[in-house]
Amino acid sequence: MEGMTIDFPVEHDDLEPPKKSRVIPMAVGLFILVLLVLVITEWAVDSSEGTSKVFSPSVELTDSEGIAYDFDLLQGTPAVINFFASWCTPCRKEMSEIEEISKTWGDSVVFIGINSQETNIDEAKKLVDETGVTYTILYGGDGNLLEEVGAVGMPFTLFINPDASIAGRYLTALSRNELNQYLEKHFG
């Protein structure tokens, strides 16, 4: 055993990057995440900003019978306009919430659901049947209409004043309590 040597592994400090080089990307990533949360929260909580100050759709929207809806009929009456799609999971729950709140507010506020960005209109009609909504549902909304009203996703809800000006925009599924609070805020 004489002359035999044992080699021990040598620690290489140069294999692990210095901790300082990881801090900067993590800080930038955290900053972007916080900024994104703030932007989404601003839209989700209450936003009256958007590309349009008045709700006046440039596309024709029809009911389930194919009859074009005349938005001039809304003049003088506040309205809640909710954009939904069959593929939007949060939209399903929100439609039921809107149905419940419409039973309370339906005499003084018009409730309208607009199916938007749908790939299969039959799926949208099936969703309406499944959720049991009785408020007005319109079809034909495309991405352009969402862009016109300042939507960046769905579900998206507008509160429209009697003069057709937009009182509030909400990007999130609203609960029954939130809907009631916003109805009180805008029309109460």
mmCIF file of C-alpha atoms in Angstrom:
data_model
loop_
_atom_site.group_PDB
_atom_site.id
_atom_site.type_symbol
_atom_site.label_atom_id
_atom_site.label_comp_id
_atom_site.label_asym_id
_atom_site.label_seq_id
_atom_site.Cartn_x
_atom_site.Cartn_y
_atom_site.Cartn_z
ATOM 1 C CA MET A 1 0.000 0.000 0.000
ATOM 2 C CA GLU A 2 2.985 2.096 0.038
ATOM 3 C CA GLY A 3 3.113 4.573 -2.789
ATOM 4 C CA MET A 4 -0.605 4.488 -3.164
ATOM 5 C CA THR A 5 -2.343 7.845 -3.058
ATOM 6 C CA ILE A 6 -5.935 8.732 -2.568
ATOM 7 C CA ASP A 7 -7.294 11.620 -4.585
ATOM 8 C CA PHE A 8 -10.001 13.633 -2.928
ATOM 9 C CA PRO A 9 -12.406 15.648 -5.072
ATOM 10 C CA VAL A 10 -11.408 19.244 -5.343
ATOM 11 C CA GLU A 11 -14.118 21.782 -4.650
ATOM 12 C CA HIS A 12 -14.586 24.143 -7.557
ATOM 13 C CA ASP A 13 -16.119 27.425 -6.524
ATOM 14 C CA ASP A 14 -16.137 28.487 -10.161
ATOM 15 C CA LEU A 15 -18.811 25.889 -11.093
ATOM 16 C CA GLU A 16 -21.599 27.661 -9.218
ATOM 17 C CA PRO A 17 -22.479 31.109 -10.543
ATOM 18 C CA PRO A 18 -22.177 33.932 -8.090
ATOM 19 C CA LYS A 19 -25.407 34.665 -6.242
ATOM 20 C CA LYS A 20 -25.371 38.280 -7.426
ATOM 21 C CA SER A 21 -25.928 37.201 -11.041
ATOM 22 C CA ARG A 22 -29.195 35.459 -10.039
ATOM 23 C CA VAL A 23 -30.552 38.396 -8.070
ATOM 24 C CA ILE A 24 -30.985 40.758 -11.027
ATOM 25 C CA PRO A 25 -33.109 38.397 -13.210
ATOM 26 C CA MET A 26 -35.196 37.489 -10.172
ATOM 27 C CA ALA A 27 -35.755 41.166 -9.326
ATOM 28 C CA VAL A 28 -36.735 41.959 -12.932
ATOM 29 C CA GLY A 29 -39.109 38.988 -13.008
ATOM 30 C CA LEU A 30 -40.693 40.029 -9.711
ATOM 31 C CA PHE A 31 -41.073 43.614 -10.958
ATOM 32 C CA ILE A 32 -42.834 42.422 -14.135
ATOM 33 C CA LEU A 33 -45.122 40.141 -12.105
ATOM 34 C CA VAL A 34 -46.089 42.957 -9.724
ATOM 35 C CA LEU A 35 -46.697 45.320 -12.646
ATOM 36 C CA LEU A 36 -48.902 42.735 -14.366
ATOM 37 C CA VAL A 37 -50.901 42.143 -11.176
ATOM 38 C CA LEU A 38 -51.419 45.894 -10.754
ATOM 39 C CA VAL A 39 -52.624 46.311 -14.345
ATOM 40 C CA ILE A 40 -55.030 43.365 -14.097
ATOM 41 C CA THR A 41 -56.258 44.481 -10.687
ATOM 42 C CA GLU A 42 -56.994 47.965 -12.014
ATOM 43 C CA TRP A 43 -59.130 46.457 -14.794
ATOM 44 C CA ALA A 44 -60.729 43.855 -12.565
ATOM 45 C CA VAL A 45 -61.665 46.205 -9.773
ATOM 46 C CA ASP A 46 -63.143 49.163 -11.605
ATOM 47 C CA SER A 47 -62.143 50.790 -14.818
ATOM 48 C CA SER A 48 -63.953 53.460 -16.705
ATOM 49 C CA GLU A 49 -61.130 53.684 -19.229
ATOM 50 C CA GLY A 50 -61.314 52.166 -22.689
ATOM 51 C CA THR A 51 -61.317 53.002 -26.333
ATOM 52 C CA SER A 52 -64.960 54.000 -26.302
ATOM 53 C CA LYS A 53 -66.795 56.253 -23.856
ATOM 54 C CA VAL A 54 -70.220 55.362 -25.296
ATOM 55 C CA PHE A 55 -71.621 51.893 -25.871
ATOM 56 C CA SER A 56 -72.626 51.769 -29.522
ATOM 57 C CA PRO A 57 -71.701 48.433 -31.128
ATOM 58 C CA SER A 58 -70.426 48.645 -34.703
ATOM 59 C CA VAL A 59 -71.408 45.039 -35.391
ATOM 60 C CA GLU A 60 -74.897 43.647 -35.752
ATOM 61 C CA LEU A 61 -75.933 41.441 -32.873
ATOM 62 C CA THR A 62 -78.900 39.106 -33.101
ATOM 63 C CA ASP A 63 -81.040 37.151 -30.683
ATOM 64 C CA SER A 64 -81.478 33.363 -30.844
ATOM 65 C CA GLU A 65 -84.095 33.821 -33.596
ATOM 66 C CA GLY A 66 -81.672 35.812 -35.757
ATOM 67 C CA ILE A 67 -83.450 39.132 -35.210
ATOM 68 C CA ALA A 68 -81.116 42.134 -34.973
ATOM 69 C CA TYR A 69 -81.143 43.899 -31.608
ATOM 70 C CA ASP A 70 -81.760 47.656 -31.654
ATOM 71 C CA PHE A 71 -79.530 49.229 -29.008
ATOM 72 C CA ASP A 72 -81.430 52.511 -29.351
ATOM 73 C CA LEU A 73 -84.058 50.783 -27.203
ATOM 74 C CA LEU A 74 -81.665 51.135 -24.252
ATOM 75 C CA GLN A 75 -81.770 54.946 -24.333
ATOM 76 C CA GLY A 76 -83.039 56.165 -20.990
ATOM 77 C CA THR A 77 -82.422 52.866 -19.185
ATOM 78 C CA PRO A 78 -79.257 51.696 -17.424
ATOM 79 C CA ALA A 79 -77.856 48.380 -18.613
ATOM 80 C CA VAL A 80 -75.428 45.653 -17.654
ATOM 81 C CA ILE A 81 -73.703 44.133 -20.687
ATOM 82 C CA ASN A 82 -71.786 40.903 -20.083
ATOM 83 C CA PHE A 83 -69.490 39.349 -22.699
ATOM 84 C CA PHE A 84 -69.194 35.562 -22.522
ATOM 85 C CA ALA A 85 -68.200 32.476 -24.512
ATOM 86 C CA SER A 86 -68.920 28.785 -24.055
ATOM 87 C CA TRP A 87 -65.200 28.010 -23.698
ATOM 88 C CA CYS A 88 -64.802 30.559 -20.865
ATOM 89 C CA THR A 89 -65.083 28.595 -17.627
ATOM 90 C CA PRO A 90 -65.552 31.618 -15.299
ATOM 91 C CA CYS A 91 -68.306 32.885 -17.632
ATOM 92 C CA ARG A 92 -70.519 29.930 -16.721
ATOM 93 C CA LYS A 93 -70.669 30.794 -13.022
ATOM 94 C CA GLU A 94 -70.986 34.491 -13.687
ATOM 95 C CA MET A 95 -73.973 33.977 -15.995
ATOM 96 C CA SER A 96 -75.813 32.253 -13.137
ATOM 97 C CA GLU A 97 -74.868 35.115 -10.788
ATOM 98 C CA ILE A 98 -76.165 37.680 -13.286
ATOM 99 C CA GLU A 99 -79.394 35.698 -13.675
ATOM 100 C CA GLU A 100 -79.968 35.826 -9.911
ATOM 101 C CA ILE A 101 -79.208 39.534 -9.586
ATOM 102 C CA SER A 102 -81.354 40.339 -12.644
ATOM 103 C CA LYS A 103 -84.386 39.045 -10.744
ATOM 104 C CA THR A 104 -83.846 41.814 -8.191
ATOM 105 C CA TRP A 105 -82.789 44.647 -10.515
ATOM 106 C CA GLY A 106 -84.608 43.604 -13.706
ATOM 107 C CA ASP A 107 -87.350 46.235 -13.400
ATOM 108 C CA SER A 108 -84.885 49.132 -13.395
ATOM 109 C CA VAL A 109 -81.834 47.789 -15.284
ATOM 110 C CA VAL A 110 -81.617 45.906 -18.594
ATOM 111 C CA PHE A 111 -79.342 42.836 -18.514
ATOM 112 C CA ILE A 112 -77.791 41.642 -21.784
ATOM 113 C CA GLY A 113 -75.314 38.849 -22.439
ATOM 114 C CA ILE A 114 -73.243 39.064 -25.626
ATOM 115 C CA ASN A 115 -71.702 35.864 -26.902
ATOM 116 C CA SER A 116 -68.301 36.843 -28.231
ATOM 117 C CA GLN A 117 -65.407 35.132 -29.990
ATOM 118 C CA GLU A 118 -67.405 31.924 -30.282
ATOM 119 C CA THR A 119 -66.219 29.186 -32.603
ATOM 120 C CA ASN A 120 -69.479 27.233 -32.373
ATOM 121 C CA ILE A 121 -72.737 29.132 -31.878
ATOM 122 C CA ASP A 122 -74.534 25.901 -30.936
ATOM 123 C CA GLU A 123 -72.182 25.540 -27.961
ATOM 124 C CA ALA A 124 -73.077 29.068 -26.872
ATOM 125 C CA LYS A 125 -76.794 28.302 -27.093
ATOM 126 C CA LYS A 126 -76.216 25.101 -25.135
ATOM 127 C CA LEU A 127 -74.457 27.123 -22.404
ATOM 128 C CA VAL A 128 -77.427 29.497 -22.224
ATOM 129 C CA ASP A 129 -79.759 26.527 -21.790
ATOM 130 C CA GLU A 130 -77.503 24.916 -19.160
ATOM 131 C CA THR A 131 -77.231 28.082 -17.081
ATOM 132 C CA GLY A 132 -80.957 28.829 -17.354
ATOM 133 C CA VAL A 133 -80.496 32.542 -18.024
ATOM 134 C CA THR A 134 -83.623 34.441 -18.965
ATOM 135 C CA TYR A 135 -82.104 37.867 -19.627
ATOM 136 C CA THR A 136 -81.476 38.922 -23.235
ATOM 137 C CA ILE A 137 -78.716 36.990 -24.992
ATOM 138 C CA LEU A 138 -77.217 38.263 -28.246
ATOM 139 C CA TYR A 139 -74.934 36.555 -30.744
ATOM 140 C CA GLY A 140 -72.462 37.795 -33.314
ATOM 141 C CA GLY A 141 -70.006 39.625 -31.102
ATOM 142 C CA ASP A 142 -66.505 39.292 -32.464
ATOM 143 C CA GLY A 143 -63.118 40.388 -31.209
ATOM 144 C CA ASN A 144 -63.610 43.832 -32.737
ATOM 145 C CA LEU A 145 -66.509 44.595 -30.415
ATOM 146 C CA LEU A 146 -64.457 43.540 -27.391
ATOM 147 C CA GLU A 147 -61.648 45.816 -28.575
ATOM 148 C CA GLU A 148 -64.094 48.713 -29.077
ATOM 149 C CA VAL A 149 -65.150 48.577 -25.433
ATOM 150 C CA GLY A 150 -61.636 48.114 -24.077
ATOM 151 C CA ALA A 151 -61.870 44.448 -23.106
ATOM 152 C CA VAL A 152 -58.696 42.433 -22.802
ATOM 153 C CA GLY A 153 -60.327 39.120 -21.889
ATOM 154 C CA MET A 154 -63.468 37.435 -20.638
ATOM 155 C CA PRO A 155 -65.674 37.478 -18.773
ATOM 156 C CA PHE A 156 -66.021 41.205 -19.266
ATOM 157 C CA THR A 157 -68.881 43.300 -17.936
ATOM 158 C CA LEU A 158 -69.961 46.835 -18.790
ATOM 159 C CA PHE A 159 -72.281 49.054 -16.792
ATOM 160 C CA ILE A 160 -74.025 51.441 -19.192
ATOM 161 C CA ASN A 161 -75.643 54.699 -18.078
ATOM 162 C CA PRO A 162 -79.085 55.705 -19.415
ATOM 163 C CA ASP A 163 -77.356 58.061 -21.922
ATOM 164 C CA ALA A 164 -75.307 55.070 -23.282
ATOM 165 C CA SER A 165 -72.083 56.309 -21.687
ATOM 166 C CA ILE A 166 -69.974 53.611 -20.066
ATOM 167 C CA ALA A 167 -70.094 53.876 -16.269
ATOM 168 C CA GLY A 168 -67.715 50.989 -15.516
ATOM 169 C CA ARG A 169 -65.740 48.122 -17.022
ATOM 170 C CA TYR A 170 -64.875 44.934 -15.149
ATOM 171 C CA LEU A 171 -62.528 42.186 -16.310
ATOM 172 C CA THR A 172 -63.263 39.286 -14.030
ATOM 173 C CA ALA A 173 -66.099 36.999 -13.059
ATOM 174 C CA LEU A 174 -68.264 39.050 -10.736
ATOM 175 C CA SER A 175 -70.038 37.456 -7.787
ATOM 176 C CA ARG A 176 -73.647 38.273 -6.918
ATOM 177 C CA ASN A 177 -72.427 40.568 -4.109
ATOM 178 C CA GLU A 178 -69.988 42.385 -6.382
ATOM 179 C CA LEU A 179 -72.655 42.811 -9.053
ATOM 180 C CA ASN A 180 -75.013 44.254 -6.469
ATOM 181 C CA GLN A 181 -72.325 46.630 -5.167
ATOM 182 C CA TYR A 182 -71.538 47.899 -8.679
ATOM 183 C CA LEU A 183 -75.232 48.259 -9.508
ATOM 184 C CA GLU A 184 -75.655 50.354 -6.351
ATOM 185 C CA LYS A 185 -72.537 52.359 -7.174
ATOM 186 C CA HIS A 186 -73.520 53.131 -10.759
ATOM 187 C CA PHE A 187 -77.322 53.115 -10.699
ATOM 188 C CA GLY A 188 -78.425 53.066 -7.054
#
